[in-house]
Amino acid sequence: MKFGGTSVGSAERIRGVVERVRERASLRPVVVVSALSGVTDLLIRGAGLALERKPGPEEIVLELKTRHREVATELTTAGDARLALFNHISAVLAELSALYVGVHNLGELSPRSLDAISAMGERLSHEIVAAAMNEQGLSARAVDARGVLVTDDSFGRALPLPDETEARVRQTLLPLVKEGQVPVLPGYIAATREGITTTLGRGGSDYSASVIGAALPAEAIQIWTDVDGMLTVDPRVVTTAKVLPEVSFAEAAELAYFGAKVLHPATIKPAVEKGIAVGILNTLNPEAPGTLITERTSQPEGGARAIAFKKGISVILIAQPRMLMAYGFVARVFEVFDRHRTPVDLIATSEVSISLTVDDAERLPAIEADLAPLGEVQVLRGMAIVSLVGQGFVRQAGLAARMFGALGDINVVMISFGASDVNLSFVVAQDKAESAVRRLHREFFEKGRA
Ligand code: ADP
Ligand code: ASP
Ligand code: MG
């Protein structure tokens, strides 16, 4: 059972979490929690301020101390448990303060330091949630995920090492579960083999939960969040978004990859490998049935099921007139992205040019420089990918026509269709993304047929 930031955002919400876990105590749950809502953003903001030597980091440490102490106070009665919690909060925040001072003094913020800083939110929250459970009569045990989830050292987006992680999960968590204890782990954070703190990327607690769930293996993985399940579109953009009772692994993976924030993009993979169903449930509305993600759904083939979008995309166009009838060009282009470890999302080619999109702009200047010898390079920043996800797309006549018709005067920079049966994606300027999403939603989900 994984509980996101909003679900652990206040003492009242955490009491709700304890109830959800208690109801399922006989199923022997393992719990993974995010940081309290907004905390990871705040930690990262503090790091930026420290780097720029601006005032603020100390205030952030204080703010975090006050908020966590208040929540801890509401959830525990005075005594040893509260004292232990207060000591833990003080110790973690003293570490944070020292890291901020280090960043300030050195004028340097490495990805490794940023991970150590970003990890503080979950280090605090999981101890508080475990204490709250014990206070309410459950037998919970806080377990630091850094001793359990082993990753490589790609800081900021570390990849779990499956064999080591599986061994440690089983060794550490199974005995606790068998004794009737509820292990409570921080999501998002992990460590390398050497014990250096890493994170799985923003929103990574979902991924932690599925990695741990697959390693146990659990019977089910539940992602408890602040909406009634996976919806046809982000409800913040389209208020009439509808809940999808069933979603296939393939559809969920596409939606998550192309921006549906409700799931971290990598969440589905461990579940698929072990064939474990993933549920999306609402802590604010626990009676709602939610979404069940499994290998197959009972949905009829051939239809649009949901829309996702992702901003902050760059389109790279490489034109090479001599590419005409040449081979090896595409391989040379991709070799550059490979070297910079930058994944490419969408691709379109013509006889003399190739366009592709990247999400991660960090290495873009270096990539541009390396592509320059291959042809004329143009980069369009500030773009968005909009994806229509469903089933049996390539056999469905008229789908693209409906899509273009719905978009009307919104300029489409690039389109990718046919590579998979479940996804039709296109690129528009970022400031047109919401409008494109709304028009598509109206066309495919609000007209009675989809
Ligand atoms: P948590 O803190 O629980 O991990 P997130 O904020 O990461 O929660 O993810 C939940 C949010 O994802 C929702 O509040 C919603 O705004 C957003 N979201 C985006 N696309 C979708 C979608 N297709 N279905 C449901 N929620 C979505
Ligand atoms: N707290 C982390 C974040 O805000 C991880 C998560 O919530 O899943 O990105
Ligand atoms: Mg999330």
GROMACS .gro file of C-alpha atoms and ligand atoms in nm:
model
  487
    1MET     CA    1   0.000   0.000   0.000
    2LYS     CA    2   0.155   0.328  -0.114
    3PHE     CA    3   0.026   0.660   0.015
    4GLY     CA    4   0.113   0.979  -0.173
    5GLY     CA    5   0.193   1.327  -0.046
    6THR     CA    6  -0.163   1.453  -0.010
    7SER     CA    7  -0.260   1.131   0.167
    8VAL     CA    8  -0.001   1.198   0.438
    9GLY     CA    9  -0.023   1.577   0.418
   10SER     CA   10  -0.167   1.639   0.765
   11ALA     CA   11  -0.232   1.461   1.095
   12GLU     CA   12  -0.593   1.411   0.994
   13ARG     CA   13  -0.495   1.254   0.663
   14ILE     CA   14  -0.241   1.028   0.832
   15ARG     CA   15  -0.518   0.905   1.063
   16GLY     CA   16  -0.707   0.810   0.748
   17VAL     CA   17  -0.402   0.619   0.625
   18VAL     CA   18  -0.386   0.428   0.953
   19GLU     CA   19  -0.753   0.333   0.908
   20ARG     CA   20  -0.697   0.209   0.551
   21VAL     CA   21  -0.409  -0.006   0.673
   22ARG     CA   22  -0.599  -0.135   0.974
   23GLU     CA   23  -0.889  -0.248   0.753
   24ARG     CA   24  -0.642  -0.463   0.561
   25ALA     CA   25  -0.427  -0.578   0.852
   26SER     CA   26  -0.524  -0.941   0.800
   27LEU     CA   27  -0.385  -0.922   0.444
   28ARG     CA   28  -0.042  -0.845   0.591
   29PRO     CA   29   0.030  -0.510   0.425
   30VAL     CA   30   0.364  -0.343   0.363
   31VAL     CA   31   0.334   0.036   0.356
   32VAL     CA   32   0.528   0.288   0.146
   33VAL     CA   33   0.479   0.661   0.201
   34SER     CA   34   0.571   0.984   0.025
   35ALA     CA   35   0.688   1.299   0.195
   36LEU     CA   36   0.418   1.527   0.337
   37SER     CA   37   0.268   1.723   0.045
   38GLY     CA   38   0.489   2.005  -0.077
   39VAL     CA   39   0.793   1.900   0.127
   40THR     CA   40   1.008   1.767  -0.160
   41ASP     CA   41   0.949   2.088  -0.358
   42LEU     CA   42   1.051   2.291  -0.055
   43LEU     CA   43   1.368   2.087   0.003
   44ILE     CA   44   1.473   2.135  -0.359
   45ARG     CA   45   1.392   2.506  -0.348
   46GLY     CA   46   1.615   2.538  -0.040
   47ALA     CA   47   1.900   2.371  -0.227
   48GLY     CA   48   1.864   2.619  -0.514
   49LEU     CA   49   1.867   2.914  -0.274
   50ALA     CA   50   2.173   2.777  -0.092
   51LEU     CA   51   2.352   2.740  -0.425
   52GLU     CA   52   2.275   3.098  -0.519
   53ARG     CA   53   2.372   3.206  -0.166
   54LYS     CA   54   2.033   3.367  -0.122
   55PRO     CA   55   1.851   3.386   0.209
   56GLY     CA   56   1.589   3.121   0.276
   57PRO     CA   57   1.739   2.779   0.345
   58GLU     CA   58   1.742   2.827   0.723
   59GLU     CA   59   1.380   2.944   0.713
   60ILE     CA   60   1.292   2.633   0.516
   61VAL     CA   61   1.458   2.411   0.777
   62LEU     CA   62   1.258   2.590   1.046
   63GLU     CA   63   0.933   2.563   0.853
   64LEU     CA   64   0.989   2.190   0.806
   65LYS     CA   65   1.068   2.147   1.172
   66THR     CA   66   0.751   2.326   1.279
   67ARG     CA   67   0.526   2.139   1.038
   68HIS     CA   68   0.662   1.791   1.117
   69ARG     CA   69   0.662   1.854   1.491
   70GLU     CA   70   0.302   1.974   1.477
   71VAL     CA   71   0.190   1.667   1.288
   72ALA     CA   72   0.392   1.441   1.521
   73THR     CA   73   0.241   1.610   1.825
   74GLU     CA   74  -0.113   1.560   1.700
   75LEU     CA   75  -0.053   1.193   1.628
   76THR     CA   76   0.127   1.083   1.942
   77THR     CA   77   0.066   1.116   2.312
   78ALA     CA   78   0.341   1.270   2.523
   79GLY     CA   79   0.602   1.014   2.619
   80ASP     CA   80   0.878   0.801   2.476
   81ALA     CA   81   0.729   0.759   2.128
   82ARG     CA   82   0.685   1.131   2.080
   83LEU     CA   83   1.028   1.204   2.218
   84ALA     CA   84   1.186   0.952   1.981
   85LEU     CA   85   0.998   1.111   1.691
   86PHE     CA   86   1.106   1.461   1.791
   87ASN     CA   87   1.466   1.346   1.815
   88HIS     CA   88   1.443   1.188   1.472
   89ILE     CA   89   1.298   1.507   1.323
   90SER     CA   90   1.573   1.716   1.482
   91ALA     CA   91   1.848   1.481   1.365
   92VAL     CA   92   1.728   1.469   1.004
   93LEU     CA   93   1.683   1.845   0.990
   94ALA     CA   94   2.024   1.908   1.144
   95GLU     CA   95   2.164   1.699   0.859
   96LEU     CA   96   1.963   1.905   0.611
   97SER     CA   97   2.088   2.229   0.759
   98ALA     CA   98   2.449   2.107   0.733
   99LEU     CA   99   2.396   2.009   0.370
  100TYR     CA  100   2.253   2.352   0.287
  101VAL     CA  101   2.554   2.516   0.453
  102GLY     CA  102   2.783   2.290   0.251
  103VAL     CA  103   2.612   2.383  -0.075
  104HIS     CA  104   2.630   2.752   0.017
  105ASN     CA  105   2.998   2.738   0.110
  106LEU     CA  106   3.111   2.532  -0.186
  107GLY     CA  107   2.887   2.711  -0.435
  108GLU     CA  108   2.821   2.369  -0.583
  109LEU     CA  109   2.521   2.137  -0.590
  110SER     CA  110   2.596   1.795  -0.737
  111PRO     CA  111   2.318   1.553  -0.832
  112ARG     CA  112   2.443   1.339  -0.545
  113SER     CA  113   2.403   1.621  -0.291
  114LEU     CA  114   2.062   1.708  -0.432
  115ASP     CA  115   1.948   1.349  -0.378
  116ALA     CA  116   2.069   1.354  -0.018
  117ILE     CA  117   1.869   1.675   0.031
  118SER     CA  118   1.554   1.558  -0.154
  119ALA     CA  119   1.548   1.237   0.049
  120MET     CA  120   1.480   1.418   0.377
  121GLY     CA  121   1.102   1.442   0.327
  122GLU     CA  122   1.043   1.068   0.312
  123ARG     CA  123   1.298   1.006   0.589
  124LEU     CA  124   1.073   1.220   0.810
  125SER     CA  125   0.730   1.109   0.691
  126HIS     CA  126   0.770   0.732   0.721
  127GLU     CA  127   0.878   0.758   1.085
  128ILE     CA  128   0.577   0.974   1.164
  129VAL     CA  129   0.333   0.739   0.989
  130ALA     CA  130   0.483   0.435   1.166
  131ALA     CA  131   0.454   0.612   1.503
  132ALA     CA  132   0.092   0.705   1.427
  133MET     CA  133   0.011   0.341   1.351
  134ASN     CA  134   0.168   0.223   1.674
  135GLU     CA  135  -0.022   0.489   1.862
  136GLN     CA  136  -0.346   0.354   1.712
  137GLY     CA  137  -0.274  -0.001   1.822
  138LEU     CA  138  -0.121  -0.143   1.505
  139SER     CA  139   0.221  -0.297   1.527
  140ALA     CA  140   0.426  -0.096   1.279
  141ARG     CA  141   0.798  -0.080   1.214
  142ALA     CA  142   0.972   0.206   1.033
  143VAL     CA  143   1.226   0.059   0.789
  144ASP     CA  144   1.466   0.289   0.602
  145ALA     CA  145   1.437   0.203   0.232
  146ARG     CA  146   1.806   0.283   0.188
  147GLY     CA  147   1.885  -0.049   0.343
  148VAL     CA  148   1.638  -0.228   0.118
  149LEU     CA  149   1.618  -0.071  -0.225
  150VAL     CA  150   1.953  -0.093  -0.402
  151THR     CA  151   2.007   0.123  -0.711
  152ASP     CA  152   2.280   0.226  -0.953
  153ASP     CA  153   2.436   0.568  -0.902
  154SER     CA  154   2.242   0.771  -1.158
  155PHE     CA  155   2.147   1.031  -0.901
  156GLY     CA  156   1.811   1.197  -0.954
  157ARG     CA  157   1.676   0.903  -1.156
  158ALA     CA  158   1.843   0.598  -1.007
  159LEU     CA  159   1.755   0.253  -1.138
  160PRO     CA  160   1.682  -0.028  -0.892
  161LEU     CA  161   1.910  -0.332  -0.918
  162PRO     CA  162   1.648  -0.610  -0.918
  163ASP     CA  163   1.846  -0.903  -0.776
  164GLU     CA  164   2.004  -0.722  -0.483
  165THR     CA  165   1.680  -0.542  -0.407
  166GLU     CA  166   1.475  -0.859  -0.417
  167ALA     CA  167   1.716  -1.034  -0.181
  168ARG     CA  168   1.711  -0.746   0.067
  169VAL     CA  169   1.335  -0.693   0.050
  170ARG     CA  170   1.274  -1.058   0.129
  171GLN     CA  171   1.540  -1.071   0.397
  172THR     CA  172   1.429  -0.752   0.572
  173LEU     CA  173   1.054  -0.732   0.520
  174LEU     CA  174   0.927  -1.090   0.509
  175PRO     CA  175   1.028  -1.175   0.867
  176LEU     CA  176   0.852  -0.861   0.992
  177VAL     CA  177   0.539  -0.940   0.795
  178LYS     CA  178   0.540  -1.297   0.923
  179GLU     CA  179   0.561  -1.169   1.281
  180GLY     CA  180   0.247  -0.963   1.218
  181GLN     CA  181   0.427  -0.630   1.196
  182VAL     CA  182   0.353  -0.367   0.936
  183PRO     CA  183   0.676  -0.241   0.777
  184VAL     CA  184   0.651   0.130   0.685
  185LEU     CA  185   0.907   0.244   0.429
  186PRO     CA  186   0.991   0.578   0.274
  187GLY     CA  187   0.916   0.585  -0.098
  188TYR     CA  188   1.130   0.766  -0.357
  189ILE     CA  189   1.461   0.708  -0.177
  190ALA     CA  190   1.713   0.428  -0.206
  191ALA     CA  191   2.089   0.378  -0.186
  192THR     CA  192   2.371   0.243  -0.398
  193ARG     CA  193   2.555  -0.077  -0.302
  194GLU     CA  194   2.798   0.150  -0.117
  195GLY     CA  195   2.512   0.302   0.083
  196ILE     CA  196   2.504   0.642  -0.089
  197THR     CA  197   2.155   0.796  -0.093
  198THR     CA  198   1.979   0.808  -0.431
  199THR     CA  199   1.628   0.897  -0.548
  200LEU     CA  200   1.411   0.738  -0.816
  201GLY     CA  201   1.305   1.071  -0.972
  202ARG     CA  202   1.011   1.295  -0.890
  203GLY     CA  203   0.697   1.102  -0.808
  204GLY     CA  204   0.917   0.798  -0.744
  205SER     CA  205   0.729   0.660  -0.444
  206ASP     CA  206   0.493   0.477  -0.680
  207TYR     CA  207   0.795   0.306  -0.832
  208SER     CA  208   0.933   0.217  -0.486
  209ALA     CA  209   0.601   0.052  -0.404
  210SER     CA  210   0.592  -0.154  -0.720
  211VAL     CA  211   0.956  -0.260  -0.689
  212ILE     CA  212   0.898  -0.369  -0.329
  213GLY     CA  213   0.563  -0.529  -0.418
  214ALA     CA  214   0.722  -0.728  -0.699
  215ALA     CA  215   1.017  -0.834  -0.485
  216LEU     CA  216   0.808  -0.972  -0.198
  217PRO     CA  217   0.607  -1.070  -0.412
  218ALA     CA  218   0.282  -0.908  -0.296
  219GLU     CA  219  -0.059  -1.024  -0.404
  220ALA     CA  220  -0.156  -0.672  -0.505
  221ILE     CA  221   0.001  -0.327  -0.527
  222GLN     CA  222  -0.223  -0.041  -0.418
  223ILE     CA  223  -0.145   0.321  -0.502
  224TRP     CA  224  -0.351   0.541  -0.270
  225THR     CA  225  -0.373   0.897  -0.397
  226ASP     CA  226  -0.605   1.200  -0.409
  227VAL     CA  227  -0.829   1.109  -0.706
  228ASP     CA  228  -1.080   0.828  -0.762
  229GLY     CA  229  -0.848   0.628  -0.987
  230MET     CA  230  -0.697   0.662  -1.327
  231LEU     CA  231  -0.913   0.907  -1.518
  232THR     CA  232  -0.969   0.976  -1.887
  233VAL     CA  233  -0.752   1.287  -1.842
  234ASP     CA  234  -0.592   1.496  -1.570
  235PRO     CA  235  -0.891   1.633  -1.373
  236ARG     CA  236  -0.705   1.957  -1.314
  237VAL     CA  237  -0.728   2.025  -1.687
  238VAL     CA  238  -1.070   1.877  -1.766
  239THR     CA  239  -1.310   1.876  -1.474
  240THR     CA  240  -1.541   1.626  -1.646
  241ALA     CA  241  -1.269   1.357  -1.655
  242LYS     CA  242  -1.415   1.011  -1.594
  243VAL     CA  243  -1.279   0.725  -1.385
  244LEU     CA  244  -1.156   0.419  -1.575
  245PRO     CA  245  -1.257   0.111  -1.374
  246GLU     CA  246  -1.015  -0.112  -1.566
  247VAL     CA  247  -0.692  -0.032  -1.747
  248SER     CA  248  -0.445  -0.271  -1.908
  249PHE     CA  249  -0.077  -0.274  -1.814
  250ALA     CA  250   0.007  -0.150  -2.166
  251GLU     CA  251  -0.237   0.141  -2.146
  252ALA     CA  252  -0.128   0.241  -1.796
  253ALA     CA  253   0.238   0.228  -1.894
  254GLU     CA  254   0.175   0.455  -2.195
  255LEU     CA  255  -0.032   0.700  -1.991
  256ALA     CA  256   0.227   0.718  -1.717
  257TYR     CA  257   0.514   0.754  -1.962
  258PHE     CA  258   0.339   1.032  -2.151
  259GLY     CA  259   0.264   1.241  -1.847
  260ALA     CA  260  -0.030   1.111  -1.640
  261LYS     CA  261   0.117   1.215  -1.307
  262VAL     CA  262  -0.097   0.973  -1.110
  263LEU     CA  263   0.170   0.705  -1.174
  264HIS     CA  264   0.548   0.736  -1.197
  265PRO     CA  265   0.642   0.619  -1.550
  266ALA     CA  266   0.829   0.310  -1.431
  267THR     CA  267   0.562   0.186  -1.188
  268ILE     CA  268   0.404  -0.068  -1.418
  269LYS     CA  269   0.718  -0.256  -1.522
  270PRO     CA  270   0.784  -0.454  -1.201
  271ALA     CA  271   0.413  -0.534  -1.175
  272VAL     CA  272   0.405  -0.668  -1.532
  273GLU     CA  273   0.710  -0.884  -1.470
  274LYS     CA  274   0.545  -1.055  -1.175
  275GLY     CA  275   0.187  -1.031  -1.304
  276ILE     CA  276   0.070  -0.834  -1.001
  277ALA     CA  277  -0.246  -0.623  -1.031
  278VAL     CA  278  -0.206  -0.254  -0.950
  279GLY     CA  279  -0.495  -0.067  -0.793
  280ILE     CA  280  -0.536   0.310  -0.786
  281LEU     CA  281  -0.747   0.423  -0.492
  282ASN     CA  282  -0.851   0.746  -0.327
  283THR     CA  283  -0.764   0.809   0.039
  284LEU     CA  284  -1.014   1.098   0.039
  285ASN     CA  285  -1.290   0.867  -0.090
  286PRO     CA  286  -1.191   0.518   0.023
  287GLU     CA  287  -1.527   0.363  -0.069
  288ALA     CA  288  -1.478   0.439  -0.438
  289PRO     CA  289  -1.388   0.126  -0.637
  290GLY     CA  290  -1.086   0.293  -0.803
  291THR     CA  291  -0.899   0.159  -1.105
  292LEU     CA  292  -0.767  -0.192  -1.146
  293ILE     CA  293  -0.466  -0.230  -1.375
  294THR     CA  294  -0.410  -0.582  -1.503
  295GLU     CA  295  -0.274  -0.765  -1.807
  296ARG     CA  296  -0.611  -0.776  -1.984
  297THR     CA  297  -0.930  -0.578  -1.945
  298SER     CA  298  -1.281  -0.662  -2.046
  299GLN     CA  299  -1.294  -0.342  -2.254
  300PRO     CA  300  -1.391  -0.390  -2.618
  301GLU     CA  301  -1.102  -0.356  -2.865
  302GLY     CA  302  -1.062  -0.042  -3.064
  303GLY     CA  303  -1.118   0.283  -2.889
  304ALA     CA  304  -0.962   0.583  -2.723
  305ARG     CA  305  -0.940   0.533  -2.349
  306ALA     CA  306  -0.751   0.829  -2.207
  307ILE     CA  307  -0.539   1.134  -2.281
  308ALA     CA  308  -0.205   1.228  -2.129
  309PHE     CA  309   0.027   1.519  -2.190
  310LYS     CA  310   0.377   1.616  -2.101
  311LYS     CA  311   0.525   1.967  -2.114
  312GLY     CA  312   0.885   2.083  -2.122
  313ILE     CA  313   0.960   1.885  -2.435
  314SER     CA  314   1.223   1.981  -2.693
  315VAL     CA  315   1.195   1.888  -3.058
  316ILE     CA  316   1.522   1.837  -3.243
  317LEU     CA  317   1.523   1.852  -3.622
  318ILE     CA  318   1.826   1.726  -3.811
  319ALA     CA  319   1.826   1.790  -4.185
  320GLN     CA  320   2.084   1.634  -4.411
  321PRO     CA  321   2.024   1.665  -4.785
  322ARG     CA  322   2.285   1.398  -4.846
  323MET     CA  323   2.085   1.155  -4.636
  324LEU     CA  324   1.899   1.087  -4.960
  325MET     CA  325   1.934   0.714  -5.021
  326ALA     CA  326   2.208   0.691  -4.759
  327TYR     CA  327   2.213   0.438  -4.482
  328GLY     CA  328   2.372   0.471  -4.141
  329PHE     CA  329   2.247   0.826  -4.084
  330VAL     CA  330   1.978   0.733  -3.834
  331ALA     CA  331   2.224   0.509  -3.651
  332ARG     CA  332   2.472   0.797  -3.621
  333VAL     CA  333   2.201   1.029  -3.489
  334PHE     CA  334   2.091   0.779  -3.227
  335GLU     CA  335   2.445   0.705  -3.127
  336VAL     CA  336   2.468   1.066  -3.007
  337PHE     CA  337   2.161   1.029  -2.782
  338ASP     CA  338   2.292   0.700  -2.655
  339ARG     CA  339   2.625   0.855  -2.563
  340HIS     CA  340   2.446   1.127  -2.365
  341ARG     CA  341   2.214   0.876  -2.202
  342THR     CA  342   1.914   1.079  -2.314
  343PRO     CA  343   1.602   0.885  -2.411
  344VAL     CA  344   1.414   0.984  -2.725
  345ASP     CA  345   1.033   0.974  -2.705
  346LEU     CA  346   0.886   1.041  -3.051
  347ILE     CA  347   1.048   1.009  -3.391
  348ALA     CA  348   0.943   1.117  -3.740
  349THR     CA  349   1.152   1.093  -4.054
  350SER     CA  350   1.139   1.222  -4.409
  351GLU     CA  351   1.369   1.146  -4.695
  352VAL     CA  352   1.623   1.406  -4.589
  353SER     CA  353   1.551   1.480  -4.227
  354ILE     CA  354   1.467   1.336  -3.891
  355SER     CA  355   1.273   1.496  -3.604
  356LEU     CA  356   1.267   1.365  -3.253
  357THR     CA  357   1.168   1.473  -2.907
  358VAL     CA  358   1.348   1.462  -2.576
  359ASP     CA  359   1.209   1.522  -2.231
  360ASP     CA  360   1.536   1.571  -2.053
  361ALA     CA  361   1.697   1.894  -2.170
  362GLU     CA  362   1.996   1.866  -1.939
  363ARG     CA  363   2.236   1.740  -2.206
  364LEU     CA  364   2.077   1.931  -2.491
  365PRO     CA  365   2.362   2.177  -2.561
  366ALA     CA  366   2.614   1.891  -2.571
  367ILE     CA  367   2.382   1.683  -2.791
  368GLU     CA  368   2.336   1.975  -3.030
  369ALA     CA  369   2.710   2.014  -3.059
  370ASP     CA  370   2.758   1.644  -3.132
  371LEU     CA  371   2.479   1.642  -3.391
  372ALA     CA  372   2.616   1.947  -3.577
  373PRO     CA  373   2.858   1.747  -3.797
  374LEU     CA  374   2.568   1.525  -3.910
  375GLY     CA  375   2.354   1.799  -4.064
  376GLU     CA  376   2.166   2.117  -3.999
  377VAL     CA  377   2.027   2.108  -3.645
  378GLN     CA  378   1.732   2.306  -3.517
  379VAL     CA  379   1.591   2.286  -3.164
  380LEU     CA  380   1.238   2.389  -3.065
  381ARG     CA  381   1.199   2.426  -2.692
  382GLY     CA  382   0.884   2.474  -2.487
  383MET     CA  383   0.685   2.207  -2.666
  384ALA     CA  384   0.438   1.949  -2.532
  385ILE     CA  385   0.353   1.592  -2.629
  386VAL     CA  386  -0.017   1.508  -2.623
  387SER     CA  387  -0.102   1.137  -2.634
  388LEU     CA  388  -0.426   0.961  -2.703
  389VAL     CA  389  -0.408   0.612  -2.550
  390GLY     CA  390  -0.638   0.321  -2.625
  391GLN     CA  391  -0.654  -0.011  -2.801
  392GLY     CA  392  -0.647  -0.137  -3.158
  393PHE     CA  393  -0.562   0.206  -3.297
  394VAL     CA  394  -0.396   0.093  -3.619
  395ARG     CA  395  -0.707  -0.097  -3.725
  396GLN     CA  396  -0.936   0.194  -3.658
  397ALA     CA  397  -1.030   0.394  -3.965
  398GLY     CA  398  -1.079   0.766  -3.920
  399LEU     CA  399  -0.906   0.802  -3.585
  400ALA     CA  400  -0.643   1.050  -3.706
  401ALA     CA  401  -0.905   1.246  -3.900
  402ARG     CA  402  -1.114   1.282  -3.586
  403MET     CA  403  -0.810   1.392  -3.393
  404PHE     CA  404  -0.700   1.656  -3.647
  405GLY     CA  405  -1.060   1.770  -3.684
  406ALA     CA  406  -1.091   1.822  -3.311
  407LEU     CA  407  -0.765   2.015  -3.290
  408GLY     CA  408  -0.889   2.268  -3.544
  409ASP     CA  409  -0.649   2.561  -3.566
  410ILE     CA  410  -0.393   2.426  -3.318
  411ASN     CA  411  -0.067   2.376  -3.502
  412VAL     CA  412   0.072   2.021  -3.487
  413VAL     CA  413   0.452   2.022  -3.508
  414MET     CA  414   0.504   1.648  -3.524
  415ILE     CA  415   0.299   1.330  -3.508
  416SER     CA  416   0.377   0.971  -3.421
  417PHE     CA  417   0.129   0.699  -3.501
  418GLY     CA  418   0.147   0.334  -3.589
  419ALA     CA  419   0.451   0.239  -3.383
  420SER     CA  420   0.219   0.092  -3.126
  421ASP     CA  421  -0.139  -0.011  -3.136
  422VAL     CA  422  -0.220   0.180  -2.821
  423ASN     CA  423  -0.082   0.530  -2.872
  424LEU     CA  424  -0.126   0.826  -3.102
  425SER     CA  425   0.099   1.112  -3.001
  426PHE     CA  426   0.164   1.457  -3.139
  427VAL     CA  427   0.357   1.768  -3.046
  428VAL     CA  428   0.217   2.118  -3.001
  429ALA     CA  429   0.352   2.437  -2.847
  430GLN     CA  430   0.343   2.404  -2.470
  431ASP     CA  431   0.098   2.692  -2.422
  432LYS     CA  432  -0.149   2.512  -2.649
  433ALA     CA  433  -0.131   2.181  -2.462
  434GLU     CA  434  -0.429   2.229  -2.229
  435SER     CA  435  -0.645   2.358  -2.508
  436ALA     CA  436  -0.550   2.061  -2.731
  437VAL     CA  437  -0.624   1.821  -2.447
  438ARG     CA  438  -0.966   1.978  -2.382
  439ARG     CA  439  -1.064   1.964  -2.749
  440LEU     CA  440  -0.957   1.600  -2.777
  441HIS     CA  441  -1.141   1.509  -2.460
  442ARG     CA  442  -1.458   1.670  -2.592
  443GLU     CA  443  -1.427   1.481  -2.920
  444PHE     CA  444  -1.341   1.138  -2.783
  445PHE     CA  445  -1.499   1.125  -2.438
  446GLU     CA  446  -1.788   1.367  -2.419
  447LYS     CA  447  -1.977   1.284  -2.737
  448GLY     CA  448  -2.132   0.961  -2.628
  449ARG     CA  449  -1.902   0.738  -2.830
  450ALA     CA  450  -1.528   0.686  -2.794
  451ADP     P1  451   0.046   1.143  -0.503
  451ADP     O1  452   0.101   1.250  -0.417
  451ADP     O2  453  -0.062   1.063  -0.438
  451ADP     O3  454   0.152   1.057  -0.565
  451ADP     P2  455   0.023   1.288  -0.752
  451ADP     O4  456  -0.006   1.434  -0.742
  451ADP     O5  457   0.161   1.246  -0.782
  451ADP     O6  458  -0.032   1.219  -0.619
  451ADP     O7  459  -0.073   1.221  -0.861
  451ADP     C1  460  -0.213   1.238  -0.853
  451ADP     C2  461  -0.254   1.350  -0.946
  451ADP     O8  462  -0.229   1.309  -1.080
  451ADP     C3  463  -0.401   1.380  -0.947
  451ADP     O9  464  -0.436   1.469  -0.843
  451ADP     C4  465  -0.424   1.437  -1.086
  451ADP    O10  466  -0.425   1.577  -1.085
  451ADP     C5  467  -0.303   1.394  -1.166
  451ADP     N1  468  -0.336   1.321  -1.288
  451ADP     C6  469  -0.284   1.345  -1.411
  451ADP     N2  470  -0.336   1.265  -1.504
  451ADP     C7  471  -0.423   1.184  -1.441
  451ADP     C8  472  -0.509   1.078  -1.483
  451ADP     N3  473  -0.515   1.038  -1.611
  451ADP     N4  474  -0.585   1.016  -1.390
  451ADP     C9  475  -0.580   1.055  -1.262
  451ADP     N5  476  -0.502   1.154  -1.216
  451ADP    C10  477  -0.425   1.220  -1.303
  452ASP     N1  478   0.813   1.307  -0.254
  452ASP     C1  479   0.861   1.276  -0.388
  452ASP     C2  480   0.817   1.383  -0.486
  452ASP     O1  481   0.750   1.476  -0.448
  452ASP     C3  482   0.822   1.139  -0.434
  452ASP     C4  483   0.674   1.111  -0.442
  452ASP     O2  484   0.594   1.185  -0.387
  452ASP     O3  485   0.638   1.010  -0.503
  452ASP     O4  486   0.855   1.377  -0.600
  453MG      MG  487   0.284   1.090  -0.724
   0.00000   0.00000   0.00000
